[in-house]
Amino acid sequence: MITQSLTVSAAVAIAERRSGRVDAGVRAGRARTLMLRNALALRTNNALSFLTGFVEPVIFLLAFGYGVGALVGTITYGGMTLPYAVYVAPALLAVSAMNGAIFDSTFNVFFKMHYLRIYQAITSTSLGPLDVALGEIGWAMLRGAMYAAGFLTVVTLLGLTTSWWALALVPAAMLIAFAFASVGMAVTSYMSTFHQLNWMQFVLLPLFMFSGTFFPITAYPEWLQVVVAATPLWQAIALTRGLFLGVLEPALLIPVAYFAVMAAIGLIVTTRRLDRLFLR
Amino acid sequence: MIRARALTKAYSRAASAKRAERRPSEDTSAKRAERRPSEVSTGSDGGRTLLAVDGIDLDVAAGESFGILGANGAGKSTTMRMIGATLQRTSGELTILGRDPAHEGPVIRAHLGVVPQQDTLDTELTVRENLLTYGRYFGLPRTALVPRIEELLDFAQLQDKRDEKVEALSGGMKRRLTIARGLVNDPSLLLLDEPTTGLDPQARHILWDRLYQLRETGVTLVLTTHYMDEAEQLCERLVIMDAGRIVAEGAPADLIRTYSSREVVEVRFGTNRNSEVLPHLHGIGDRIEELPDRLLVYTDTGESDLQEIVARGFMPVTALVRRASLEDVFLRLTGRSLVDG
């Protein structure tokens, strides 16, 4: 039997406690509840598609790091002479963080938005659009970070890790994944068909190939180097490579600031779009 | 509980086109185009605006079960979304539980249970997980939710499906689960947008039974429907909406008394003969309405009027004398029948 309480319900009391806040209209502070939902849904999602994220960078490492690496031998980077596999490994880690975050924040978010329609259900509760954004982006971040941690383990087992600073790659991967996911979700909120999402490959593939992943950008003319250095994946690789090699310089703060700004812009746009789509 | 004055929702033309796309049954014929909500020119640039809800007034008291009756596209769902604080009005005054949804959306939504027209159940989760996650969205602690979920599963008669995927449920079960989900936060107001559309008769009766039970516990119900039997069964009071406006308001029985005779004689003479026979029936009943497939004679003396028709030499193919219903009220007020006229 359904009992109807005479006093104010618990849900209302919870919402009222937050109602005085500046951000009360967009955020209830419960992004984790959406992450819990995603964790529960993971069992039904294709676990294999989740695993590919772990396997992909390993395949690239074997093919390029060792395959191509046997031809290249060593590479000079920042005054150091490195085995080629050591050169590409941290870049592949940045790529896996990016791919994990982008996949989750684009295809998965699009599916939830237009087919599962779960945001429609969520926005009819007291949860706000910023909670939804933080929940999804936070989830994508976890996914990216898990891939990065898994790959770091493989790389370490292969004996490529030389510095304890490599452990800092896990929080670095979280930052990278968060920034990519927030922009990915913002872009996805403007998409109306699945094939528009495929256009993103046009952006991601050149980023992957030409951002200093497999060869130093000094191979480019000066002006092109400036362009590439402004792209997010180059910034990500600058960060992961610096930490992986234990070369700590103040310049590593540039990518950190870069991703903080990128994450903030993505979050703001995503929140506004969700509000516009589901609450206006 | 709800107080709406001159409530309006307008879409710019681009936005309305997008919304129309999402609507499953889109009106296309020219005849139906007439009943689209009014389109008005605004601004110096001559840009057009579609008014989905055009200045409606309504009040709903606590504990009441209130209905919004109308055909597809009348503005029912738009009204419901405005009451649900997930769609903002363009103008007018709206308070839900004494609060303005433009500023206090989250608190209002914490008070509400929402059962949308299309199921928005989480198909990646089980029945029980749907209730759990939805409760968590409201910030309810797991310890409070565990016993609550048991109550709700009993209420929705879904105990034996608790660990099934949502996809394995029938249409009626999904709808019951959606209602149970809407009750997880112990709402004082439950909004049901066409709760039984698309369900078979048996599933509808089970659902009505559940909603009766809710009414008895004091939950305020606001529901939209295009089934007059549903409105008569569930609503103490209702408004009839047409093209974004309210055309009548009252208790079902009062509306029938006001806008219709006590009885209706339905006679069919065959598709082409209905309009031929019509002029010869002059003087029978209070009023005669011609529909494509039949004539409706509004009267207080159905049986004797039917005898009179036959006496005048017109033998109907089929004939039926019935009590007047909300369908007749709707026909009278809008000139069309309610379901896909």
Coordinates of N, CA, C and O in Angstrom, one line a residue, chain B residues 22-169:
Chain B
R22 N 9.2 15.6 -33.9 CA 9.3 14.6 -32.9 C 7.9 13.9 -32.6 O 7.8 12.8 -32.1
R23 N 6.9 14.7 -32.9 CA 5.5 14.2 -32.6 C 5.2 13.0 -33.5 O 5.4 13.0 -34.7
P24 N 4.8 11.8 -32.9 CA 4.6 10.6 -33.7 C 3.5 10.7 -34.7 O 3.7 10.4 -35.9
S25 N 2.4 11.3 -34.4 CA 1.3 11.3 -35.4 C 1.1 12.7 -35.8 O 0.5 13.5 -35.2
E26 N 1.7 13.0 -36.9 CA 1.7 14.4 -37.4 C 0.5 14.6 -38.3 O 0.3 13.8 -39.2
D27 N -0.3 15.7 -38.1 CA -1.4 15.9 -39.0 C -0.9 16.4 -40.3 O -0.1 17.3 -40.4
T28 N -1.4 15.9 -41.4 CA -1.0 16.3 -42.7 C -2.1 16.9 -43.5 O -1.9 17.8 -44.3
S29 N -3.3 16.3 -43.4 CA -4.3 16.7 -44.4 C -4.7 18.2 -44.2 O -4.6 18.7 -43.1
A30 N -5.3 18.7 -45.2 CA -5.6 20.2 -45.2 C -6.7 20.4 -44.1 O -6.7 21.4 -43.4
K31 N -7.6 19.4 -44.0 CA -8.7 19.6 -43.0 C -8.1 19.7 -41.6 O -8.6 20.5 -40.8
R32 N -7.2 18.9 -41.3 CA -6.6 18.9 -40.0 C -5.8 20.1 -39.8 O -5.6 20.6 -38.6
A33 N -5.2 20.7 -40.9 CA -4.4 21.8 -40.7 C -5.1 23.0 -40.0 O -4.6 23.8 -39.3
E34 N -6.5 23.0 -40.3 CA -7.3 24.1 -39.7 C -7.2 24.0 -38.1 O -7.4 25.0 -37.5
R35 N -7.1 22.8 -37.6 CA -7.2 22.8 -36.1 C -5.8 22.9 -35.5 O -5.7 22.8 -34.3
R36 N -4.8 23.2 -36.3 CA -3.5 23.5 -35.6 C -3.6 24.7 -34.7 O -4.3 25.6 -35.0
P37 N -2.9 24.7 -33.6 CA -2.9 25.9 -32.7 C -2.5 27.1 -33.5 O -1.8 27.1 -34.5
S38 N -3.1 28.2 -33.1 CA -3.0 29.4 -33.9 C -1.6 29.9 -34.2 O -0.7 29.8 -33.3
E39 N -1.4 30.3 -35.4 CA -0.1 30.8 -35.7 C -0.2 32.3 -35.9 O -1.1 32.8 -36.6
V40 N 0.6 33.1 -35.2 CA 0.4 34.5 -35.3 C 1.7 35.2 -35.7 O 2.8 34.7 -35.5
S41 N 1.6 36.3 -36.4 CA 2.7 37.1 -36.8 C 3.1 38.0 -35.6 O 2.3 38.6 -35.0
T42 N 4.4 38.0 -35.3 CA 4.8 38.9 -34.3 C 6.1 39.7 -34.7 O 6.8 39.2 -35.6
G43 N 6.3 40.8 -34.2 CA 7.5 41.5 -34.4 C 7.5 42.2 -35.8 O 6.7 41.9 -36.6
S44 N 8.4 43.2 -35.9 CA 8.5 44.0 -37.1 C 9.0 43.2 -38.3 O 8.7 43.5 -39.5
D45 N 9.8 42.1 -38.0 CA 10.3 41.3 -39.1 C 9.3 40.4 -39.7 O 9.6 39.7 -40.6
G46 N 8.1 40.3 -39.1 CA 7.1 39.4 -39.6 C 7.3 38.0 -39.3 O 6.7 37.1 -39.9
G47 N 8.3 37.7 -38.4 CA 8.5 36.3 -38.1 C 7.3 35.6 -37.5 O 6.6 36.3 -36.7
R48 N 7.0 34.4 -37.7 CA 5.8 33.7 -37.2 C 6.1 32.9 -36.0 O 7.2 32.4 -35.8
T49 N 5.1 32.9 -35.1 CA 5.2 32.2 -33.9 C 4.0 31.3 -33.8 O 2.9 31.6 -34.1
L50 N 4.3 30.1 -33.3 CA 3.2 29.1 -33.1 C 2.9 29.1 -31.6 O 3.7 28.9 -30.8
L51 N 1.6 29.3 -31.4 CA 1.1 29.3 -30.0 C 0.6 27.9 -29.7 O -0.4 27.5 -30.3
A52 N 1.3 27.2 -28.9 CA 0.9 25.8 -28.6 C -0.2 25.8 -27.5 O -1.1 25.0 -27.5
V53 N 0.0 26.8 -26.6 CA -1.0 27.0 -25.5 C -1.3 28.5 -25.5 O -0.4 29.3 -25.4
D54 N -2.6 28.8 -25.7 CA -2.9 30.2 -26.0 C -3.8 30.8 -24.9 O -5.0 30.8 -25.0
G55 N -3.2 31.2 -23.8 CA -3.9 31.9 -22.8 C -4.9 31.1 -22.0 O -6.1 31.5 -22.0
I56 N -4.5 30.0 -21.4 CA -5.5 29.2 -20.7 C -5.5 29.6 -19.2 O -4.5 30.0 -18.7
D57 N -6.6 29.4 -18.6 CA -6.8 29.7 -17.1 C -7.2 28.4 -16.4 O -8.2 27.8 -16.9
L58 N -6.5 28.0 -15.4 CA -7.1 26.9 -14.6 C -6.6 26.8 -13.2 O -5.5 27.4 -12.9
D59 N -7.4 26.3 -12.3 CA -7.0 26.1 -10.9 C -7.3 24.7 -10.6 O -8.3 24.1 -10.9
V60 N -6.3 24.1 -9.9 CA -6.5 22.7 -9.4 C -6.3 22.7 -7.9 O -5.3 23.2 -7.4
A61 N -7.3 22.2 -7.2 CA -7.2 22.2 -5.7 C -6.5 20.9 -5.2 O -6.4 19.9 -5.9
A62 N -6.0 20.9 -4.0 CA -5.3 19.8 -3.4 C -6.3 18.6 -3.3 O -7.5 18.8 -2.9
G63 N -5.9 17.4 -3.6 CA -6.7 16.2 -3.5 C -7.6 16.0 -4.6 O -8.3 15.0 -4.7
E64 N -7.7 16.9 -5.6 CA -8.6 16.8 -6.7 C -8.0 15.9 -7.8 O -6.8 15.7 -7.9
S65 N -8.9 15.3 -8.6 CA -8.4 14.6 -9.8 C -8.9 15.4 -11.0 O -10.1 15.5 -11.1
F66 N -8.0 16.0 -11.7 CA -8.3 17.0 -12.7 C -7.9 16.5 -14.0 O -6.8 15.9 -14.2
G67 N -8.8 16.6 -15.0 CA -8.4 16.1 -16.4 C -8.3 17.2 -17.4 O -9.0 18.3 -17.3
I68 N -7.5 17.0 -18.4 CA -7.4 17.9 -19.5 C -7.7 17.0 -20.8 O -6.9 16.1 -21.1
L69 N -8.9 17.3 -21.4 CA -9.3 16.4 -22.4 C -9.1 17.2 -23.7 O -9.4 18.3 -23.8
G70 N -8.6 16.5 -24.7 CA -8.5 17.1 -26.0 C -7.9 16.2 -27.1 O -7.4 15.1 -26.7
A71 N -8.1 16.5 -28.3 CA -7.5 15.7 -29.4 C -6.0 15.8 -29.5 O -5.4 16.7 -28.8
N72 N -5.4 15.1 -30.3 CA -4.0 15.2 -30.6 C -3.7 16.6 -31.0 O -4.3 17.1 -31.9
G73 N -2.6 17.2 -30.5 CA -2.2 18.5 -30.9 C -3.0 19.7 -30.3 O -2.9 20.8 -30.7
A74 N -3.8 19.4 -29.3 CA -4.7 20.4 -28.7 C -3.9 21.3 -27.7 O -4.3 22.4 -27.3
G75 N -2.7 20.8 -27.3 CA -1.8 21.6 -26.4 C -1.8 20.9 -25.0 O -1.3 21.5 -24.1
K76 N -2.3 19.7 -24.9 CA -2.3 19.0 -23.6 C -0.9 18.8 -23.1 O -0.6 19.1 -21.9
S77 N 0.0 18.2 -23.9 CA 1.3 17.8 -23.4 C 2.1 19.1 -23.1 O 2.9 19.1 -22.1
T78 N 1.9 20.1 -23.9 CA 2.6 21.4 -23.6 C 2.2 21.9 -22.3 O 3.1 22.3 -21.5
T79 N 0.9 21.9 -22.0 CA 0.4 22.3 -20.7 C 1.0 21.5 -19.6 O 1.5 22.0 -18.6
M80 N 1.1 20.2 -19.8 CA 1.6 19.3 -18.8 C 3.1 19.6 -18.5 O 3.5 19.6 -17.4
R81 N 3.8 19.8 -19.6 CA 5.2 20.1 -19.3 C 5.4 21.4 -18.6 O 6.4 21.6 -17.9
M82 N 4.6 22.4 -18.9 CA 4.7 23.7 -18.2 C 4.4 23.5 -16.7 O 5.0 24.0 -15.8
I83 N 3.3 22.6 -16.4 CA 3.0 22.3 -15.0 C 4.2 21.5 -14.4 O 4.5 21.7 -13.2
G84 N 4.8 20.7 -15.1 CA 5.9 19.9 -14.6 C 7.2 20.6 -14.5 O 8.2 20.0 -14.1
A85 N 7.2 21.9 -14.8 CA 8.4 22.8 -14.7 C 9.5 22.3 -15.5 O 10.7 22.5 -15.2
T86 N 9.2 21.7 -16.7 CA 10.3 21.4 -17.6 C 10.1 22.1 -18.9 O 10.8 21.9 -19.9
L87 N 9.2 23.0 -19.0 CA 9.0 23.9 -20.1 C 8.5 25.2 -19.6 O 7.6 25.3 -18.8
Q88 N 9.2 26.3 -20.0 CA 8.8 27.6 -19.4 C 7.8 28.3 -20.3 O 7.8 28.2 -21.5
R89 N 6.9 29.0 -19.6 CA 5.8 29.7 -20.3 C 6.4 30.9 -21.0 O 7.5 31.4 -20.6
T90 N 5.7 31.4 -22.1 CA 6.2 32.6 -22.8 C 5.6 33.8 -22.1 O 6.3 34.9 -22.0
S91 N 4.4 33.7 -21.6 CA 3.8 34.8 -20.8 C 2.7 34.2 -20.0 O 2.3 33.0 -20.1
G92 N 2.1 35.1 -19.1 CA 1.1 34.6 -18.2 C 1.7 34.4 -16.8 O 2.8 34.6 -16.6
E93 N 0.8 33.8 -16.0 CA 1.1 33.7 -14.6 C 0.9 32.2 -14.3 O -0.1 31.7 -14.6
L94 N 1.9 31.6 -13.6 CA 1.7 30.2 -13.3 C 2.3 29.9 -11.9 O 3.5 30.2 -11.7
T95 N 1.6 29.4 -11.0 CA 2.1 28.9 -9.8 C 1.7 27.5 -9.5 O 0.6 27.1 -9.8
I96 N 2.7 26.7 -9.1 CA 2.5 25.3 -8.8 C 2.9 25.2 -7.3 O 4.0 25.5 -7.0
L97 N 1.9 24.7 -6.5 CA 2.1 24.6 -5.1 C 2.6 26.0 -4.5 O 3.5 26.0 -3.7
G98 N 2.1 27.0 -5.1 CA 2.5 28.4 -4.6 C 3.8 28.9 -5.1 O 4.3 30.0 -4.6
R99 N 4.4 28.2 -6.0 CA 5.8 28.6 -6.4 C 5.8 28.8 -7.9 O 5.0 28.2 -8.7
D100 N 6.7 29.7 -8.3 CA 6.8 30.0 -9.7 C 7.9 29.1 -10.4 O 9.0 29.1 -10.0
P101 N 7.5 28.3 -11.4 CA 8.4 27.3 -12.0 C 9.6 28.0 -12.7 O 10.6 27.3 -12.9
A102 N 9.5 29.2 -13.0 CA 10.6 29.9 -13.7 C 11.8 30.1 -12.7 O 12.9 30.1 -13.1
H103 N 11.5 30.1 -11.4 CA 12.5 30.4 -10.4 C 12.7 29.3 -9.5 O 13.8 29.1 -8.9
E104 N 11.7 28.4 -9.3 CA 11.9 27.4 -8.3 C 11.6 26.0 -8.9 O 11.1 25.1 -8.2
G105 N 12.1 25.8 -10.1 CA 11.9 24.5 -10.8 C 12.3 23.3 -10.0 O 11.5 22.4 -9.8
P106 N 13.5 23.3 -9.4 CA 13.9 22.0 -8.7 C 13.0 21.7 -7.5 O 12.7 20.5 -7.3
V107 N 12.6 22.7 -6.7 CA 11.8 22.4 -5.6 C 10.4 21.9 -6.0 O 9.8 21.0 -5.5
I108 N 9.9 22.6 -7.1 CA 8.6 22.1 -7.6 C 8.7 20.7 -8.1 O 7.9 19.9 -7.8
R109 N 9.7 20.4 -8.9 CA 9.9 19.1 -9.4 C 10.0 18.0 -8.3 O 9.7 16.9 -8.5
A110 N 10.6 18.4 -7.2 CA 10.7 17.5 -6.0 C 9.3 17.1 -5.5 O 9.2 16.1 -4.9
H111 N 8.4 18.0 -5.7 CA 7.0 17.8 -5.2 C 6.2 16.9 -6.2 O 5.2 16.4 -5.8
L112 N 6.7 16.8 -7.4 CA 5.8 16.2 -8.5 C 6.2 14.7 -8.8 O 7.4 14.4 -8.7
G113 N 5.2 14.0 -9.2 CA 5.5 12.7 -9.9 C 5.1 12.9 -11.3 O 4.0 13.5 -11.6
V114 N 5.9 12.5 -12.3 CA 5.6 12.7 -13.7 C 5.5 11.4 -14.4 O 6.4 10.6 -14.4
V115 N 4.4 11.2 -15.2 CA 4.3 10.1 -16.0 C 4.1 10.6 -17.5 O 3.0 11.0 -17.9
P116 N 5.2 10.6 -18.2 CA 5.2 11.2 -19.5 C 4.4 10.3 -20.5 O 4.2 9.2 -20.3
Q117 N 4.0 11.0 -21.6 CA 3.2 10.2 -22.6 C 4.0 9.1 -23.2 O 3.5 8.0 -23.3
Q118 N 5.3 9.3 -23.6 CA 6.1 8.2 -24.1 C 7.0 7.7 -22.9 O 7.5 8.5 -22.2
D119 N 7.1 6.4 -22.8 CA 7.8 5.9 -21.7 C 9.3 6.4 -21.8 O 9.9 6.3 -22.8
T120 N 9.8 6.8 -20.6 CA 11.2 7.2 -20.6 C 11.9 6.4 -19.6 O 12.8 6.8 -18.9
L121 N 11.5 5.1 -19.5 CA 12.1 4.2 -18.6 C 13.5 3.9 -19.0 O 13.8 4.0 -20.2
D122 N 14.4 3.6 -18.1 CA 15.8 3.4 -18.5 C 15.9 1.9 -18.9 O 16.0 1.0 -18.1
T123 N 16.0 1.7 -20.2 CA 16.0 0.3 -20.7 C 17.3 -0.4 -20.5 O 17.4 -1.6 -20.7
E124 N 18.3 0.3 -20.0 CA 19.6 -0.4 -19.7 C 19.6 -1.0 -18.3 O 20.5 -1.6 -17.9
L125 N 18.5 -0.7 -17.5 CA 18.4 -1.1 -16.1 C 17.2 -2.1 -15.9 O 16.3 -2.2 -16.7
T126 N 17.3 -2.8 -14.8 CA 16.1 -3.6 -14.4 C 15.0 -2.8 -13.8 O 15.2 -1.6 -13.6
V127 N 13.9 -3.5 -13.6 CA 12.7 -2.8 -13.0 C 13.1 -2.1 -11.6 O 12.9 -0.9 -11.4
R128 N 13.7 -2.9 -10.8 CA 14.1 -2.4 -9.5 C 15.1 -1.3 -9.6 O 15.0 -0.2 -8.9
E129 N 16.1 -1.4 -10.4 CA 17.1 -0.4 -10.6 C 16.6 0.9 -11.1 O 17.1 2.0 -10.8
N130 N 15.5 0.8 -11.9 CA 14.9 2.0 -12.4 C 14.3 2.8 -11.3 O 14.5 4.0 -11.2
L131 N 13.7 2.1 -10.3 CA 13.1 2.8 -9.2 C 14.2 3.4 -8.3 O 14.2 4.5 -7.8
L132 N 15.3 2.6 -8.1 CA 16.4 3.0 -7.3 C 17.1 4.2 -7.8 O 17.3 5.2 -7.1
T133 N 17.5 4.2 -9.1 CA 18.2 5.3 -9.6 C 17.3 6.6 -9.7 O 17.8 7.7 -9.3
Y134 N 16.1 6.4 -10.0 CA 15.2 7.6 -10.0 C 15.1 8.2 -8.6 O 15.1 9.5 -8.5
G135 N 15.0 7.4 -7.6 CA 14.9 7.9 -6.3 C 16.2 8.6 -5.9 O 16.2 9.6 -5.2
R136 N 17.3 8.1 -6.4 CA 18.6 8.7 -6.1 C 18.7 10.0 -6.8 O 19.4 10.9 -6.2
Y137 N 18.1 10.2 -7.9 CA 18.2 11.5 -8.6 C 17.6 12.6 -7.7 O 18.0 13.7 -7.8
F138 N 16.6 12.2 -6.9 CA 16.0 13.2 -6.0 C 16.8 13.3 -4.7 O 16.4 14.1 -3.9
G139 N 17.9 12.6 -4.6 CA 18.7 12.7 -3.4 C 18.3 11.9 -2.3 O 18.8 12.0 -1.2
L140 N 17.3 10.9 -2.5 CA 16.9 10.1 -1.4 C 17.9 9.1 -1.1 O 18.5 8.5 -2.0
P141 N 18.1 8.9 0.2 CA 19.2 7.9 0.6 C 18.7 6.4 0.3 O 17.5 6.1 0.3
R142 N 19.7 5.6 0.0 CA 19.4 4.2 -0.3 C 18.6 3.5 0.8 O 17.7 2.7 0.5
T143 N 18.9 3.8 2.1 CA 18.2 3.2 3.2 C 16.7 3.5 3.2 O 15.9 2.6 3.5
A144 N 16.4 4.7 2.7 CA 15.0 5.0 2.7 C 14.3 4.4 1.4 O 13.1 4.1 1.4
L145 N 15.1 4.3 0.4 CA 14.6 3.8 -0.9 C 14.3 2.3 -0.9 O 13.3 1.9 -1.5
V146 N 15.1 1.5 -0.2 CA 14.9 0.1 -0.2 C 13.5 -0.4 0.2 O 12.8 -1.0 -0.5
P147 N 13.0 0.1 1.4 CA 11.6 -0.3 1.7 C 10.6 0.4 0.8 O 9.5 -0.2 0.5
R148 N 10.9 1.6 0.4 CA 9.9 2.3 -0.5 C 9.8 1.6 -1.8 O 8.6 1.4 -2.4
I149 N 10.9 1.0 -2.4 CA 10.8 0.3 -3.6 C 9.9 -1.0 -3.5 O 9.1 -1.3 -4.4
E150 N 10.0 -1.6 -2.3 CA 9.1 -2.8 -2.1 C 7.7 -2.4 -2.1 O 6.9 -3.1 -2.8
E151 N 7.3 -1.3 -1.5 CA 5.9 -0.8 -1.5 C 5.5 -0.6 -3.0 O 4.4 -0.9 -3.4
L152 N 6.4 0.1 -3.7 CA 6.0 0.5 -5.1 C 5.9 -0.7 -6.0 O 5.0 -0.8 -6.9
L153 N 6.8 -1.7 -5.8 CA 6.7 -2.9 -6.6 C 5.4 -3.7 -6.3 O 4.7 -4.2 -7.2
D154 N 4.9 -3.7 -5.0 CA 3.6 -4.3 -4.7 C 2.5 -3.5 -5.4 O 1.6 -4.1 -6.0
F155 N 2.6 -2.2 -5.2 CA 1.5 -1.3 -5.8 C 1.4 -1.5 -7.3 O 0.3 -1.6 -7.8
A156 N 2.5 -1.6 -8.0 CA 2.5 -1.7 -9.4 C 2.3 -3.2 -9.9 O 2.3 -3.4 -11.1
Q157 N 2.2 -4.1 -8.9 CA 2.1 -5.5 -9.2 C 3.2 -6.0 -10.1 O 3.0 -6.7 -11.1
L158 N 4.4 -5.6 -9.7 CA 5.6 -6.0 -10.5 C 6.6 -6.7 -9.7 O 7.8 -6.8 -10.1
Q159 N 6.2 -7.3 -8.5 CA 7.2 -8.0 -7.7 C 7.9 -9.1 -8.4 O 9.1 -9.2 -8.3
D160 N 7.1 -9.9 -9.2 CA 7.8 -11.0 -9.9 C 8.6 -10.6 -11.1 O 9.3 -11.4 -11.7
K161 N 8.6 -9.3 -11.4 CA 9.4 -8.8 -12.5 C 10.6 -8.0 -12.1 O 11.2 -7.3 -12.9
R162 N 10.8 -7.9 -10.7 CA 11.7 -6.9 -10.2 C 13.1 -7.0 -10.8 O 13.7 -5.9 -10.9
D163 N 13.6 -8.1 -11.1 CA 14.9 -8.2 -11.7 C 15.0 -8.4 -13.2 O 16.0 -8.7 -13.8
E164 N 13.8 -8.2 -13.8 CA 13.8 -8.3 -15.3 C 14.2 -7.0 -15.9 O 14.1 -5.9 -15.3
K165 N 14.7 -7.1 -17.1 CA 15.0 -5.9 -17.9 C 13.6 -5.2 -18.3 O 12.6 -5.9 -18.5
V166 N 13.7 -3.9 -18.4 CA 12.4 -3.2 -18.8 C 11.9 -3.6 -20.1 O 10.7 -3.7 -20.3
E167 N 12.8 -4.0 -21.0 CA 12.3 -4.4 -22.3 C 11.5 -5.6 -22.3 O 10.7 -5.9 -23.2
A168 N 11.6 -6.5 -21.3 CA 10.9 -7.7 -21.2 C 9.4 -7.4 -20.7 O 8.6 -8.4 -20.7
L169 N 9.1 -6.2 -20.3 CA 7.7 -5.9 -19.8 C 6.8 -5.6 -20.9 O 7.1 -5.1 -22.0

